[in-house]
């Protein structure tokens, strides 16, 4: 059955604003004590805790969305098999928005009254579009698969990992420390229009100013898949390295076109600008030669205990599907939500207010993937550290670590404009 969309929500979708009109079907039950004397709200019963998932399985981030969602479903299966949380089973309700603003906001409007919060919401622009509504009336915890600094400052929308601007500053530092670029050089930046790319651009401009570099900008749309024009422009400008804040398809095109033209410069992408499937394409050899990814997690193919166990469990659950870092991102977010639920249960408060209070008490959560997360300050991302990864088709998930987690001096001194 198709979800009903009210006029204000449709207008919000069209304009990407934050108007909302949903009522809470469970409002009358909000805060009532349930099993174990625990206060409950928004769909929570004596037997279940419902969480929403707003993902992209058919759009620009389809491969990421599938991996993130299946990893979260794996976490739910494991958690429920171990007895659940607070004597209750976790339930996920998944909606695929296909990276379409109307579908994304309509799906949020449909699920919001029925779930305690959202363990996944892909798309910085879409999360930003409902942030005002979340802060003003809904107040359900959202852990987005999005890293824009515009999402900072909300007690209810919490970024896991470094924001795009900080991640990009760390990427520039990697190029500087490796002497791939130096003061006075030009660096290119290919970026999606909108929240994601433009937040990353803030980071590259800040890093460039600190290091005496010049940024040559190339703005693109998510529908732009051929980077020939961008490569030609950056090559003509004489840039010494390129940053890309876009999707896997755009990264593959950029790297492949540059290699085909004999233009050899290092290229560094943000965390979502890679998919291991790219290594089987003609761009694969070029990606493995001089392409890098900045990210706030160990890759799924790392030998440490956390990634190794998750890789084995995921392959057992989904033997026909490959491994990528979406698996790590999804599982980490679900695990963090689980930790919040446990702390809220200890406080006997599984309402949205109880969830938000519980999250603020988590200041040193070790995800098992190379980063310790701090959620005590809503104005800050959970970390400023980034690892630098490099594609390698001999490693499960297609990425290996070339620089362990660190925060650059420039990123340490940077204040995100959240």
Short mmCIF file of C-alpha atoms in Angstrom, two decimals:
data_model
loop_
_atom_site.label_atom_id
_atom_site.label_comp_id
_atom_site.label_asym_id
_atom_site.label_seq_id
_atom_site.Cartn_x
_atom_site.Cartn_y
_atom_site.Cartn_z
CA UNK A 1 0.00 0.00 0.00
CA UNK A 2 1.37 3.40 -0.93
CA UNK A 3 1.96 5.82 1.97
CA UNK A 4 -0.43 8.75 2.19
CA UNK A 5 1.33 12.10 1.84
CA UNK A 6 -0.25 15.28 3.16
CA UNK A 7 -0.04 18.54 1.25
CA UNK A 8 2.55 20.14 3.52
CA UNK A 9 4.86 17.13 3.32
CA UNK A 10 4.60 17.07 -0.45
CA UNK A 11 5.46 20.77 -0.55
CA UNK A 12 8.42 20.04 1.68
CA UNK A 13 9.61 17.37 -0.68
CA UNK A 14 9.32 19.62 -3.68
CA UNK A 15 11.04 22.57 -2.05
CA UNK A 16 13.42 20.61 0.21
CA UNK A 17 12.18 22.52 3.22
CA UNK A 18 11.26 21.18 6.59
CA UNK A 19 7.49 21.51 6.81
CA UNK A 20 5.68 18.55 8.33
CA UNK A 21 2.16 17.47 9.13
CA UNK A 22 2.21 13.99 10.56
CA UNK A 23 0.47 13.18 13.79
CA UNK A 24 1.81 10.54 16.14
CA UNK A 25 -0.42 7.50 16.21
CA UNK A 26 1.13 6.49 19.53
CA UNK A 27 1.08 9.93 21.16
CA UNK A 28 -1.50 8.93 23.77
CA UNK A 29 0.78 6.14 24.96
CA UNK A 30 3.90 8.30 25.16
CA UNK A 31 5.66 7.95 28.51
CA UNK A 32 3.46 5.20 29.95
CA UNK A 33 5.24 2.51 31.93
CA UNK A 34 5.44 -0.86 30.22
CA UNK A 35 7.16 -4.17 30.94
CA UNK A 36 9.83 -3.91 33.62
CA UNK A 37 8.58 -0.49 34.65
CA UNK A 38 10.16 1.06 31.55
CA UNK A 39 8.51 4.15 30.06
CA UNK A 40 7.81 3.70 26.36
CA UNK A 41 6.77 5.75 23.35
CA UNK A 42 6.43 5.85 19.56
CA UNK A 43 5.66 2.26 18.71
CA UNK A 44 7.61 0.65 21.57
CA UNK A 45 5.64 -2.18 23.16
CA UNK A 46 6.34 -4.71 25.88
CA UNK A 47 7.72 -6.99 23.16
CA UNK A 48 9.20 -4.81 20.41
CA UNK A 49 11.30 -1.70 19.70
CA UNK A 50 10.64 -0.42 16.15
CA UNK A 51 13.33 1.48 14.25
CA UNK A 52 13.15 2.99 10.76
CA UNK A 53 15.58 2.74 7.85
CA UNK A 54 15.50 5.27 5.00
CA UNK A 55 17.94 4.00 2.41
CA UNK A 56 18.94 4.12 -1.25
CA UNK A 57 18.90 0.77 -3.02
CA UNK A 58 18.04 1.98 -6.51
CA UNK A 59 19.70 5.40 -6.88
CA UNK A 60 23.18 6.90 -6.95
CA UNK A 61 24.20 5.12 -3.74
CA UNK A 62 22.46 1.80 -4.43
CA UNK A 63 25.45 -0.41 -3.63
CA UNK A 64 26.11 1.46 -0.38
CA UNK A 65 22.46 1.38 0.66
CA UNK A 66 22.15 -2.36 0.15
CA UNK A 67 25.25 -3.09 2.21
CA UNK A 68 24.33 -0.68 5.01
CA UNK A 69 20.80 -2.07 5.26
CA UNK A 70 21.78 -5.74 5.16
CA UNK A 71 24.43 -5.12 7.82
CA UNK A 72 21.80 -3.53 10.05
CA UNK A 73 19.43 -6.42 9.44
CA UNK A 74 22.28 -8.76 10.42
CA UNK A 75 22.81 -6.80 13.65
CA UNK A 76 19.09 -7.03 14.43
CA UNK A 77 19.07 -10.79 13.81
CA UNK A 78 22.09 -11.29 16.08
CA UNK A 79 20.73 -8.98 18.78
CA UNK A 80 17.30 -10.61 18.81
CA UNK A 81 18.83 -14.09 18.88
CA UNK A 82 20.73 -13.03 22.00
CA UNK A 83 17.51 -11.97 23.72
CA UNK A 84 16.97 -8.51 22.29
CA UNK A 85 17.32 -5.31 24.30
CA UNK A 86 15.36 -4.47 27.42
CA UNK A 87 13.42 -7.72 27.04
CA UNK A 88 12.20 -6.59 23.64
CA UNK A 89 12.92 -7.62 20.04
CA UNK A 90 14.23 -5.01 17.60
CA UNK A 91 12.18 -4.47 14.44
CA UNK A 92 13.45 -2.62 11.35
CA UNK A 93 11.10 -1.09 8.80
CA UNK A 94 12.94 -0.31 5.55
CA UNK A 95 12.01 2.18 2.85
CA UNK A 96 14.02 2.68 -0.35
CA UNK A 97 13.91 6.32 -1.49
CA UNK A 98 16.23 5.83 -4.49
CA UNK A 99 17.96 9.13 -3.64
CA UNK A 100 14.81 10.98 -4.67
CA UNK A 101 13.81 13.95 -2.44
CA UNK A 102 10.08 13.40 -2.76
CA UNK A 103 10.36 9.71 -1.90
CA UNK A 104 12.80 10.36 0.94
CA UNK A 105 10.65 12.92 2.71
CA UNK A 106 7.43 11.01 2.05
CA UNK A 107 8.99 7.89 3.58
CA UNK A 108 10.12 9.87 6.62
CA UNK A 109 6.60 11.29 7.04
CA UNK A 110 5.12 7.81 6.81
CA UNK A 111 7.42 6.07 9.28
CA UNK A 112 8.14 8.82 11.82
CA UNK A 113 5.01 8.28 13.97
CA UNK A 114 5.49 4.51 13.98
CA UNK A 115 9.13 4.16 15.04
CA UNK A 116 11.23 5.20 18.00
CA UNK A 117 13.89 6.61 15.68
CA UNK A 118 15.96 5.93 12.57
CA UNK A 119 19.04 3.72 12.48
CA UNK A 120 19.77 4.90 8.93
CA UNK A 121 18.93 7.85 6.71
CA UNK A 122 21.00 8.13 3.52
CA UNK A 123 21.41 11.56 1.90
CA UNK A 124 22.65 14.74 3.54
CA UNK A 125 20.19 16.97 1.61
CA UNK A 126 17.21 14.89 2.72
CA UNK A 127 18.25 14.73 6.36
CA UNK A 128 18.89 18.47 6.31
CA UNK A 129 15.43 19.02 4.83
CA UNK A 130 13.70 17.46 7.86
CA UNK A 131 16.21 18.56 10.52
CA UNK A 132 14.12 21.55 11.58
CA UNK A 133 11.07 19.34 11.90
CA UNK A 134 13.02 16.74 13.88
CA UNK A 135 14.39 19.39 16.24
CA UNK A 136 11.10 21.23 16.61
CA UNK A 137 8.50 18.51 17.01
CA UNK A 138 9.54 14.92 16.22
CA UNK A 139 12.66 14.60 18.39
CA UNK A 140 13.43 11.02 17.37
CA UNK A 141 17.09 10.03 17.21
CA UNK A 142 18.39 9.80 13.62
CA UNK A 143 21.79 8.29 12.84
CA UNK A 144 22.32 9.37 9.24
CA UNK A 145 24.56 7.81 6.63
CA UNK A 146 25.56 11.40 5.89
CA UNK A 147 28.41 13.51 7.17
CA UNK A 148 27.57 17.12 6.40
CA UNK A 149 28.44 19.73 9.02
CA UNK A 150 24.99 21.24 8.47
CA UNK A 151 23.63 18.34 10.51
CA UNK A 152 25.66 19.28 13.59
CA UNK A 153 24.06 21.07 16.53
CA UNK A 154 20.96 18.90 16.72
CA UNK A 155 20.45 16.73 19.82
CA UNK A 156 18.55 14.29 17.63
CA UNK A 157 20.52 14.05 14.35
CA UNK A 158 23.97 12.77 15.24
CA UNK A 159 26.85 12.32 12.81
CA UNK A 160 28.94 9.14 13.22
CA UNK A 161 32.50 9.89 12.16
CA UNK A 162 34.21 13.03 10.86
CA UNK A 163 32.12 15.47 8.84
CA UNK A 164 32.94 15.97 5.15
CA UNK A 165 34.80 19.23 5.79
CA UNK A 166 37.05 17.69 8.45
CA UNK A 167 37.52 14.54 6.39
CA UNK A 168 38.64 16.66 3.43
CA UNK A 169 41.06 18.67 5.57
CA UNK A 170 42.60 15.38 6.71
CA UNK A 171 42.80 14.25 3.07
CA UNK A 172 44.73 17.40 2.09
CA UNK A 173 47.05 16.84 5.05
CA UNK A 174 47.77 13.33 3.77
CA UNK A 175 48.84 14.75 0.42
CA UNK A 176 50.96 17.41 2.10
CA UNK A 177 52.65 15.06 4.57
CA UNK A 178 53.43 12.65 1.73
CA UNK A 179 54.96 15.53 -0.25
CA UNK A 180 52.54 14.94 -3.11
CA UNK A 181 51.66 18.65 -3.01
CA UNK A 182 53.42 21.69 -1.56
CA UNK A 183 52.82 25.35 -0.77
CA UNK A 184 51.98 27.32 -3.90
CA UNK A 185 50.39 24.35 -5.72
CA UNK A 186 46.89 24.17 -7.15
CA UNK A 187 44.58 21.34 -6.15
CA UNK A 188 41.39 20.42 -7.95
CA UNK A 189 38.11 19.67 -6.21
CA UNK A 190 35.29 17.89 -8.06
CA UNK A 191 32.18 17.95 -5.91
CA UNK A 192 28.44 17.33 -5.98
CA UNK A 193 26.26 20.41 -5.82
CA UNK A 194 24.35 20.51 -2.55
CA UNK A 195 25.02 19.65 1.06
CA UNK A 196 27.62 16.90 0.68
CA UNK A 197 29.93 18.39 -1.93
CA UNK A 198 29.69 21.97 -0.78
CA UNK A 199 30.48 21.03 2.81
CA UNK A 200 33.56 19.14 1.59
CA UNK A 201 34.53 22.24 -0.40
CA UNK A 202 34.52 24.27 2.81
CA UNK A 203 37.14 21.84 4.11
CA UNK A 204 39.36 21.98 1.02
CA UNK A 205 39.28 25.78 1.01
CA UNK A 206 40.19 25.93 4.70
CA UNK A 207 43.03 23.44 4.25
CA UNK A 208 44.26 25.31 1.18
CA UNK A 209 44.31 28.62 3.02
CA UNK A 210 46.25 27.07 5.91
CA UNK A 211 48.80 25.46 3.58
CA UNK A 212 49.15 28.16 0.92
CA UNK A 213 47.37 26.20 -1.81
CA UNK A 214 44.81 27.24 -4.42
CA UNK A 215 41.60 25.27 -5.02
CA UNK A 216 40.30 24.88 -8.58
CA UNK A 217 36.60 24.02 -8.32
CA UNK A 218 34.53 21.73 -10.52
CA UNK A 219 30.89 21.47 -9.43
CA UNK A 220 28.87 18.54 -10.80
CA UNK A 221 25.41 16.99 -10.41
CA UNK A 222 24.70 13.47 -9.10
CA UNK A 223 23.46 12.64 -12.61
CA UNK A 224 26.81 13.59 -14.20
CA UNK A 225 28.69 10.35 -14.81
CA UNK A 226 31.31 11.38 -17.41
CA UNK A 227 34.15 13.40 -15.89
CA UNK A 228 35.97 14.08 -19.19
CA UNK A 229 35.24 17.81 -19.10
CA UNK A 230 36.35 18.08 -15.48
CA UNK A 231 39.60 16.25 -16.13
CA UNK A 232 40.33 18.49 -19.12
CA UNK A 233 39.67 21.65 -17.09
CA UNK A 234 41.80 20.56 -14.13
CA UNK A 235 44.63 19.40 -16.34
CA UNK A 236 44.54 22.73 -18.18
CA UNK A 237 44.66 24.54 -14.82
CA UNK A 238 47.80 22.65 -13.83
CA UNK A 239 46.54 21.12 -10.59
CA UNK A 240 48.91 18.77 -8.75
CA UNK A 241 46.25 16.65 -7.01
CA UNK A 242 42.47 16.24 -7.07
CA UNK A 243 39.84 15.81 -4.37
CA UNK A 244 36.50 14.24 -5.29
CA UNK A 245 33.38 14.59 -3.19
CA UNK A 246 30.89 12.61 -5.23
CA UNK A 247 29.74 9.03 -5.76
CA UNK A 248 31.61 5.89 -6.84
CA UNK A 249 30.63 6.29 -10.51
CA UNK A 250 32.01 9.81 -10.71
CA UNK A 251 35.22 8.77 -8.93
CA UNK A 252 35.75 5.88 -11.33
CA UNK A 253 35.18 8.11 -14.34
CA UNK A 254 37.52 10.80 -13.01
CA UNK A 255 40.33 8.36 -12.30
CA UNK A 256 39.78 6.38 -15.48
CA UNK A 257 39.66 9.40 -17.80
CA UNK A 258 42.76 10.89 -16.18
CA UNK A 259 44.69 7.63 -16.60
CA UNK A 260 43.55 7.18 -20.19
CA UNK A 261 44.88 10.64 -21.00
CA UNK A 262 48.21 9.98 -19.35
CA UNK A 263 47.55 12.48 -16.57
CA UNK A 264 49.06 11.08 -13.38
CA UNK A 265 48.09 12.98 -10.24
CA UNK A 266 46.96 11.61 -6.86
CA UNK A 267 43.20 11.67 -6.33
CA UNK A 268 41.53 11.43 -2.91
CA UNK A 269 37.82 10.81 -2.37
CA UNK A 270 35.50 11.25 0.58
CA UNK A 271 34.18 8.17 2.34
CA UNK A 272 31.33 7.46 -0.11
CA UNK A 273 33.39 7.94 -3.29
CA UNK A 274 34.31 4.28 -3.71
CA UNK A 275 32.73 0.89 -4.26
CA UNK A 276 34.75 -2.33 -4.63
CA UNK A 277 32.78 -3.22 -7.76
CA UNK A 278 34.78 -0.49 -9.50
CA UNK A 279 37.91 -2.63 -9.32
CA UNK A 280 36.41 -5.01 -11.89
CA UNK A 281 35.87 -2.17 -14.38
CA UNK A 282 38.41 -0.69 -16.82
CA UNK A 283 39.12 1.97 -14.19
CA UNK A 284 40.29 -0.69 -11.70
CA UNK A 285 44.06 -0.55 -12.41
CA UNK A 286 44.08 3.26 -12.24
CA UNK A 287 42.14 3.23 -8.95
CA UNK A 288 44.70 0.90 -7.42
CA UNK A 289 47.61 3.02 -8.64
CA UNK A 290 47.03 6.44 -7.12
CA UNK A 291 43.51 6.78 -5.69
CA UNK A 292 42.75 7.09 -1.98
CA UNK A 293 39.73 7.33 0.31
CA UNK A 294 39.44 9.29 3.57
CA UNK A 295 37.12 7.61 6.08
CA UNK A 296 36.50 7.28 9.83
CA UNK A 297 36.62 3.49 10.08
CA UNK A 298 38.81 0.50 9.42
CA UNK A 299 37.88 -1.22 6.17
CA UNK A 300 35.95 -4.48 6.17
CA UNK A 301 39.06 -6.28 4.89
CA UNK A 302 41.30 -5.22 7.80
CA UNK A 303 42.78 -8.02 9.88
CA UNK A 304 41.67 -6.64 13.27
CA UNK A 305 39.10 -8.61 15.26
CA UNK A 306 36.12 -6.33 14.61
CA UNK A 307 36.32 -6.24 10.80
CA UNK A 308 37.31 -9.91 10.56
CA UNK A 309 34.33 -11.13 12.59
CA UNK A 310 31.88 -8.86 10.78
CA UNK A 311 33.21 -9.99 7.39
CA UNK A 312 32.73 -13.65 8.34
CA UNK A 313 29.26 -13.08 9.79
CA UNK A 314 28.13 -11.02 6.80
CA UNK A 315 29.38 -13.56 4.27
CA UNK A 316 27.57 -16.30 6.15
CA UNK A 317 24.33 -14.30 6.13
CA UNK A 318 24.64 -13.01 2.56
CA UNK A 319 26.89 -15.46 0.68
CA UNK A 320 26.00 -14.06 -2.74
CA UNK A 321 26.88 -10.46 -1.86
CA UNK A 322 30.29 -8.81 -1.80
CA UNK A 323 31.93 -6.97 1.06
CA UNK A 324 32.36 -3.21 1.16
CA UNK A 325 32.61 -0.47 3.75
CA UNK A 326 28.87 0.06 3.71
CA UNK A 327 28.75 -3.12 5.78
CA UNK A 328 30.96 -1.51 8.43
CA UNK A 329 29.01 1.77 8.36
CA UNK A 330 25.64 0.08 8.73
CA UNK A 331 26.71 -2.31 11.45
CA UNK A 332 28.45 0.46 13.40
CA UNK A 333 25.37 2.69 13.32
CA UNK A 334 23.11 -0.16 14.42
CA UNK A 335 25.52 -1.10 17.22
CA UNK A 336 25.61 2.47 18.46
CA UNK A 337 21.81 2.63 18.43
CA UNK A 338 21.81 -0.61 20.40
CA UNK A 339 24.18 0.87 22.98
CA UNK A 340 21.87 3.86 23.35
CA UNK A 341 18.85 1.57 23.81
CA UNK A 342 20.67 -0.38 26.52
CA UNK A 343 21.52 2.78 28.46
CA UNK A 344 17.97 4.09 28.06
CA UNK A 345 16.67 0.77 29.37
CA UNK A 346 18.92 1.05 32.42
CA UNK A 347 17.31 4.44 33.04
CA UNK A 348 13.87 2.83 32.48
CA UNK A 349 13.03 5.30 29.74
CA UNK A 350 12.49 4.07 26.17
CA UNK A 351 10.80 7.28 25.09
CA UNK A 352 12.45 9.58 22.55
CA UNK A 353 13.44 11.88 25.39
CA UNK A 354 15.04 8.97 27.21
CA UNK A 355 16.94 7.92 24.09
CA UNK A 356 18.35 11.42 23.59
CA UNK A 357 19.48 11.64 27.21
CA UNK A 358 21.12 8.23 26.99
CA UNK A 359 23.13 9.17 23.90
CA UNK A 360 24.67 12.17 25.68
CA UNK A 361 26.21 9.82 28.25
CA UNK A 362 28.26 7.98 25.60
CA UNK A 363 31.65 9.69 25.34
CA UNK A 364 34.07 6.87 24.54
CA UNK A 365 32.33 4.21 22.45
CA UNK A 366 34.81 1.81 20.85
CA UNK A 367 33.16 0.53 17.70
CA UNK A 368 35.86 -2.07 17.15
CA UNK A 369 36.75 -0.43 13.83
CA UNK A 370 39.64 1.84 14.70
CA UNK A 371 37.75 4.86 16.08
CA UNK A 372 36.45 5.82 19.52
CA UNK A 373 33.26 7.88 19.28
CA UNK A 374 32.13 10.71 21.56
CA UNK A 375 28.45 11.72 21.46
CA UNK A 376 28.44 14.00 24.50
CA UNK A 377 28.41 17.21 22.40
CA UNK A 378 25.69 17.60 19.72
CA UNK A 379 27.67 20.44 18.13
CA UNK A 380 30.58 18.12 17.28
CA UNK A 381 30.99 15.04 15.09
CA UNK A 382 31.74 11.85 17.01
CA UNK A 383 35.42 12.06 15.91
CA UNK A 384 37.82 14.28 13.97
CA UNK A 385 40.04 11.40 12.95
CA UNK A 386 40.28 9.90 9.47
CA UNK A 387 42.05 6.88 8.09
CA UNK A 388 43.39 6.92 4.54
CA UNK A 389 42.60 3.82 2.51
CA UNK A 390 43.77 2.67 -0.90
CA UNK A 391 41.99 0.33 -3.34
CA UNK A 392 43.41 -3.18 -3.57
CA UNK A 393 41.61 -6.01 -5.37
CA UNK A 394 43.44 -8.62 -3.29
CA UNK A 395 41.79 -7.44 -0.07
CA UNK A 396 38.18 -8.32 0.91
CA UNK A 397 36.14 -5.18 0.39
CA UNK A 398 38.78 -3.74 -1.95
CA UNK A 399 40.45 -1.28 0.46
CA UNK A 400 43.60 -1.40 2.57
CA UNK A 401 44.91 1.03 5.19
CA UNK A 402 47.79 3.27 4.13
CA UNK A 403 47.48 5.71 7.04
CA UNK A 404 45.97 4.86 10.41
CA UNK A 405 43.43 7.05 12.15
CA UNK A 406 44.70 10.56 12.89
CA UNK A 407 43.52 14.14 12.98
CA UNK A 408 45.62 16.76 11.20
CA UNK A 409 46.59 19.98 13.02
CA UNK A 410 44.42 21.95 10.59
CA UNK A 411 41.40 19.72 11.25
CA UNK A 412 41.98 19.96 15.00
CA UNK A 413 41.79 23.76 14.80
CA UNK A 414 38.83 23.87 12.40
CA UNK A 415 35.33 24.72 13.61
CA UNK A 416 32.60 23.10 11.49
CA UNK A 417 29.85 25.52 10.54
CA UNK A 418 27.04 23.33 11.85
#
